[in-house]
Coordinates of C-alpha atoms and ligand atoms in Angstrom, one line a residue:
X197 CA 14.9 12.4 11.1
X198 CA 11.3 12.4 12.2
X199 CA 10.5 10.2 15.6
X200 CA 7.0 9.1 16.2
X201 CA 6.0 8.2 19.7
X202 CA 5.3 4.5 18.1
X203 CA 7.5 2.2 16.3
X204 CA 8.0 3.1 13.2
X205 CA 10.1 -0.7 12.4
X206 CA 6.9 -2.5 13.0
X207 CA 4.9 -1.0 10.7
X208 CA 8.0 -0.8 8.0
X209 CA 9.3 -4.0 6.9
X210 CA 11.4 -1.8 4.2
X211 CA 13.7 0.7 3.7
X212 CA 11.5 2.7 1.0
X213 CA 7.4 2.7 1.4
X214 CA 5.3 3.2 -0.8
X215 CA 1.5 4.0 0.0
X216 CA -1.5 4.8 -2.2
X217 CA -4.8 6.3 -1.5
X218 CA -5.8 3.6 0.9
X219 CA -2.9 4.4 2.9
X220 CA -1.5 0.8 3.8
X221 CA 1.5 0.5 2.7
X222 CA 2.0 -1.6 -0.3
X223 CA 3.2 -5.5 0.5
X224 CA 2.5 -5.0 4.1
X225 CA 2.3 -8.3 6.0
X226 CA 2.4 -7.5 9.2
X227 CA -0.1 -8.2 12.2
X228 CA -1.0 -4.8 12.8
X229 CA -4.5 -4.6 12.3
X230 CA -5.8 -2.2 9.5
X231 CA -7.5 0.3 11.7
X232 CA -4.6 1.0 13.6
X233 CA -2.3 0.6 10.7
X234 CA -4.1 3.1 9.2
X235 CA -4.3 5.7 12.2
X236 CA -0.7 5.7 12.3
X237 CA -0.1 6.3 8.8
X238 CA -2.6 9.8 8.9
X239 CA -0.3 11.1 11.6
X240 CA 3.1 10.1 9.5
X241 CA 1.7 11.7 6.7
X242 CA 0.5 14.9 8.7
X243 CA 3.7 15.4 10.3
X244 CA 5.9 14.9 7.2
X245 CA 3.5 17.1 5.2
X246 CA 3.7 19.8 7.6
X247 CA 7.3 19.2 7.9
X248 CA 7.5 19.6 4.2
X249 CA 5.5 22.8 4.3
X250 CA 7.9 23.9 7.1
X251 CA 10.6 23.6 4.5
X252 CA 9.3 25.1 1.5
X253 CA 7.5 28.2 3.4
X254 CA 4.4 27.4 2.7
X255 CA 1.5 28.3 4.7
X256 CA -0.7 25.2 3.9
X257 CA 0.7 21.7 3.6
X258 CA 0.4 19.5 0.6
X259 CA 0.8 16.3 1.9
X260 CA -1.8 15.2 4.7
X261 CA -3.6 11.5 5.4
X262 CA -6.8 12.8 5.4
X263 CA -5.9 14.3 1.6
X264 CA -4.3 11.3 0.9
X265 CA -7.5 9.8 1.6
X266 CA -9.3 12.1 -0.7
X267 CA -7.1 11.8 -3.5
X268 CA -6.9 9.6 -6.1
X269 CA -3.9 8.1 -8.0
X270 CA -1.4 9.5 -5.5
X271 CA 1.4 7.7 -4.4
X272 CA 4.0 8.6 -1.3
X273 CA 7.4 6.9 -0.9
X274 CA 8.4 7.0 2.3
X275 CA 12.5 6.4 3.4
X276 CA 12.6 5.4 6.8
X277 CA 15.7 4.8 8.7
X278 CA 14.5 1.3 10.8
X279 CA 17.9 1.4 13.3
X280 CA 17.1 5.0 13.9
X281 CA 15.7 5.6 17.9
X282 CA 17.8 2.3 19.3
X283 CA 15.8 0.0 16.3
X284 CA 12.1 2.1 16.8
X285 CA 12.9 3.7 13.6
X286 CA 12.6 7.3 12.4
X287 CA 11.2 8.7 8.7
X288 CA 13.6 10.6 6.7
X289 CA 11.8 11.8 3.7
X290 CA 9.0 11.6 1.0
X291 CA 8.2 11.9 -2.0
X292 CA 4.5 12.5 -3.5
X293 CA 3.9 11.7 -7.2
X294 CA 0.4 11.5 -9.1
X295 CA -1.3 12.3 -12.9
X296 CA -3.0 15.1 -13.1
X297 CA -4.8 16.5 -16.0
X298 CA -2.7 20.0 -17.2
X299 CA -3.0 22.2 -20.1
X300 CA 1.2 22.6 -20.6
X301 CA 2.7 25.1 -23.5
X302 CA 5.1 23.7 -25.6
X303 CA 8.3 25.6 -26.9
X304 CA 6.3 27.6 -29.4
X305 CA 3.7 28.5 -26.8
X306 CA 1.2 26.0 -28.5
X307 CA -1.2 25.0 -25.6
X308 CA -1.2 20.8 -25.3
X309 CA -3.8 18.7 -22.9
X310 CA -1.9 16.2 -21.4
X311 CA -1.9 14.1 -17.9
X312 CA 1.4 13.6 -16.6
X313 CA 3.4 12.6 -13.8
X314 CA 3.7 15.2 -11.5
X315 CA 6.1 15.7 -8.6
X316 CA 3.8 17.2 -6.2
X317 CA 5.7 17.0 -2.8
X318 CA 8.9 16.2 -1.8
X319 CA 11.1 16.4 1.3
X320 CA 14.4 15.2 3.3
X321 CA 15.0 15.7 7.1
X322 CA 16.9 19.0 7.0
X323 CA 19.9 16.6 9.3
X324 CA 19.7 14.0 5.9
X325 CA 19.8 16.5 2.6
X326 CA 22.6 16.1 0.5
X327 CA 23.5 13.1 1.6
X328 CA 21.7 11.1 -1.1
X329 CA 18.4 10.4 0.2
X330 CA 16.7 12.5 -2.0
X331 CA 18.2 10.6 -4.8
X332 CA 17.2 7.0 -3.2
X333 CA 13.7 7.8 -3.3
X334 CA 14.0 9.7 -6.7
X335 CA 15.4 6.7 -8.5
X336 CA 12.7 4.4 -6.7
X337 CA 9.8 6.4 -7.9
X338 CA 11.2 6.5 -11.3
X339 CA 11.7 3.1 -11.1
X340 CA 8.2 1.9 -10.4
X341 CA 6.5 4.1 -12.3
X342 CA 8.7 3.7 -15.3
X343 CA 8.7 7.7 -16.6
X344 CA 11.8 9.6 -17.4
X345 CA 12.7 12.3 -15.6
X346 CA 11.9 14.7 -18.9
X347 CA 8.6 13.9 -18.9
X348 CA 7.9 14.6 -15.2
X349 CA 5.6 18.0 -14.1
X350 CA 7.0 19.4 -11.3
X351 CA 4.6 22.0 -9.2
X352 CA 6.5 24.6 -8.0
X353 CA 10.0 23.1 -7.4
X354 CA 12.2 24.9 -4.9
X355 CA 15.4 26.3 -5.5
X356 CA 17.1 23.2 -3.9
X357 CA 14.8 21.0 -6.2
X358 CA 15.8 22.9 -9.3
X359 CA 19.3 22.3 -8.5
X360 CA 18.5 18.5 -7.5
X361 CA 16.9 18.0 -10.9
X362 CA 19.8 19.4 -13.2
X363 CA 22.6 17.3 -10.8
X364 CA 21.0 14.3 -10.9
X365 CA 19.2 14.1 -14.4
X366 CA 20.6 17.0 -16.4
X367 CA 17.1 18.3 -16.4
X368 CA 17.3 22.4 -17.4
X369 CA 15.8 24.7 -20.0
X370 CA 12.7 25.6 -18.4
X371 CA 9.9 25.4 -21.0
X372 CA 7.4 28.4 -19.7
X373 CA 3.7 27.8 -18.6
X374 CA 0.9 29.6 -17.6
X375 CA 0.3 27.8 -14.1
X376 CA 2.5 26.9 -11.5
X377 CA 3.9 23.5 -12.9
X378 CA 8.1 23.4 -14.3
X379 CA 8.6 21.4 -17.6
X380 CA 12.2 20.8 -18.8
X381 CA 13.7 20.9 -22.2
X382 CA 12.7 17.9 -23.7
X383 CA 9.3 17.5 -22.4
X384 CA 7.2 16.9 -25.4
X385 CA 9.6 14.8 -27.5
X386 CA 8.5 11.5 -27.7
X387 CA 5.7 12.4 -25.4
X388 CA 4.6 8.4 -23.7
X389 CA 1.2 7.5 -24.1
X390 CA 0.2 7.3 -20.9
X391 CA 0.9 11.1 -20.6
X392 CA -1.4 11.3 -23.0
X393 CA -5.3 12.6 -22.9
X394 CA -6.5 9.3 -23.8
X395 CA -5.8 7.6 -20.7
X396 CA -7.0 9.9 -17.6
X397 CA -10.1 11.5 -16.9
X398 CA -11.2 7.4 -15.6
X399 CA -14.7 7.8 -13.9
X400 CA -16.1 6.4 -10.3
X401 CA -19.1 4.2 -10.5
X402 CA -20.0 1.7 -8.4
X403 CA -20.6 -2.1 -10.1
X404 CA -21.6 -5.0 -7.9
X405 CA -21.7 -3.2 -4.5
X406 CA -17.6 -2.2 -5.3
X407 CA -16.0 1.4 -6.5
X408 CA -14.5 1.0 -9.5
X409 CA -13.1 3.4 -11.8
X410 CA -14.0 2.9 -15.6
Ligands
ACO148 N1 20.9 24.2 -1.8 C1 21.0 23.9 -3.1 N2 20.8 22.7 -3.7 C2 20.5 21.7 -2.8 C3 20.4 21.9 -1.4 C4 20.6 23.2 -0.9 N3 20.5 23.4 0.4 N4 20.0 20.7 -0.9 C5 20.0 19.8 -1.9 N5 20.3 20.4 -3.1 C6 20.4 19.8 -4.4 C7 21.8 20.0 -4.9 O1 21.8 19.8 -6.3 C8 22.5 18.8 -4.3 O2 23.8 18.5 -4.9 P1 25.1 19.2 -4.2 O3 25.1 18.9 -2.8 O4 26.2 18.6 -5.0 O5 25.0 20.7 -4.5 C9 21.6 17.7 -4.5 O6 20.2 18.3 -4.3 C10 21.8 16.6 -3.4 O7 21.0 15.5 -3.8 P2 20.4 14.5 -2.7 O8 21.3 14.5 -1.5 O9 20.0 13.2 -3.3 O10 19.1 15.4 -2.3 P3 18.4 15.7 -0.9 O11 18.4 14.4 -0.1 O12 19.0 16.9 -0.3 O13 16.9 15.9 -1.3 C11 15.4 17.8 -1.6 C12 16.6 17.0 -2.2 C13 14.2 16.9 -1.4 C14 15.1 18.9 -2.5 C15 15.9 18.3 -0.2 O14 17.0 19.2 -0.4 C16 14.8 19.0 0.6 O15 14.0 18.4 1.3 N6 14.8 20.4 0.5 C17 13.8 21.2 1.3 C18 12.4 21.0 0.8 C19 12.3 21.3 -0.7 O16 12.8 22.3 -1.2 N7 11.5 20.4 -1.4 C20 11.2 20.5 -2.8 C21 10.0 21.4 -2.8 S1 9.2 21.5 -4.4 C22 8.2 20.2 -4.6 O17 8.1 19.4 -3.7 C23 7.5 19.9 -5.9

């Protein structure tokens, strides 16, 4: 588990989190004021992120608040254990998911332009793997972002991933690509339509003083 030196149960009120670019999490009702709210959530995210990169050697995290922030159409689920730390709460994992716009080969090496879902970052307290956790948030991304597990991008799973995704979903026969992203077996049949070109590539302007994304 990850302790902060602030109470993680207050700014909590679930078991599982989940947080877009704007980095409150959704359904908060709190009191905590935004600012603060907000401060609290960069260092979570720094810390698990470097965490994460801890656990997958990598030199330079992938998750961070400030390229949370940055990002758009990202979304982190958090599980946080709220009776962890005598009821101050601890984080145990997370879970980054977001479209991005790839060029994937299918089985005959054909090149297609599509925007999946893409597992992007995902970790469990080394104390808490294997114990399921991994699997709780799994099924609660899924869940809320209604995709099948073939249809998911994964960039550049881990041993322990690979072995996660073939327990828990049967996913295996690695379709080769070109970049760094994993497709499974099963990938482009009955591809969804909002993997499809047609629906990203949405542009910023700014109508009526507000950002908007048309
Ligand atoms: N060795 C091999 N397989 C493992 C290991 C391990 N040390 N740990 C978990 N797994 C796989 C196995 O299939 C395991 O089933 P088993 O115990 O019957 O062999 C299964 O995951 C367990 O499922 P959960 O308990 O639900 O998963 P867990 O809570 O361990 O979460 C995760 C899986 C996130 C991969 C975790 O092990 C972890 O954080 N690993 C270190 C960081 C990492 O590799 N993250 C993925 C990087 S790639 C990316 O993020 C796109």
């Amino acid at each position: 588990m990850v302790e902060f030196n602030f109470n993680i149960s207050s700014i909590f009120q679930e078991e599982i989190c989940i947080i877009g670019n704007d980095l409150i999490p959704h359904g908060h009702t709190g009191d905590l004021n935004y600012v603060f709210l907000k401060q609290k959530m960069v260092t979570i995210l720094d810390v698990m992120g470097e965490a994460s990169a801890q656990a997958q050697g990598l030199k330079n995290p992938i998750t961070s608040g400030s390229k949370m922030l940055a990002s758009e159409g990202q979304t982190v689920y958090l599980l946080v254990d709220r009776k962890a730390v005598s009821g101050a709460g601890a984080v145990v994992g997370m879970l980054k998911v977001g479209r991005k716009k790839l060029f994937l080969l299918d089985n005959c090496g054909k090149p297609n332009e599509l925007s999946p879902l893409c597992v992007l970052d995902f970790y469990v307290t080394e104390r808490r793997q294997r114990t399921g956790c991994g699997k709780l948030l799994f099924e609660t991304m899924l869940r809320r972002e209604g995709v099948e597990p073939r249809y998911l991008a994964i960039d550049r799973p881990s041993e322990k991933l690979i072995s996660f995704l073939k327990k828990h979903y049967g996913l295996s026969g690695i379709i080769p690509q070109v970049n760094n992203y994993v497709i499974f077996s099963g990938f482009f049949k009955d591809q969804p339509a909002d993997a499809s070109k047609a629906r990203e590539a949405k542009k910023p302007r700014i109508y009526m003083g507000k950002l908007q994304y048309v």
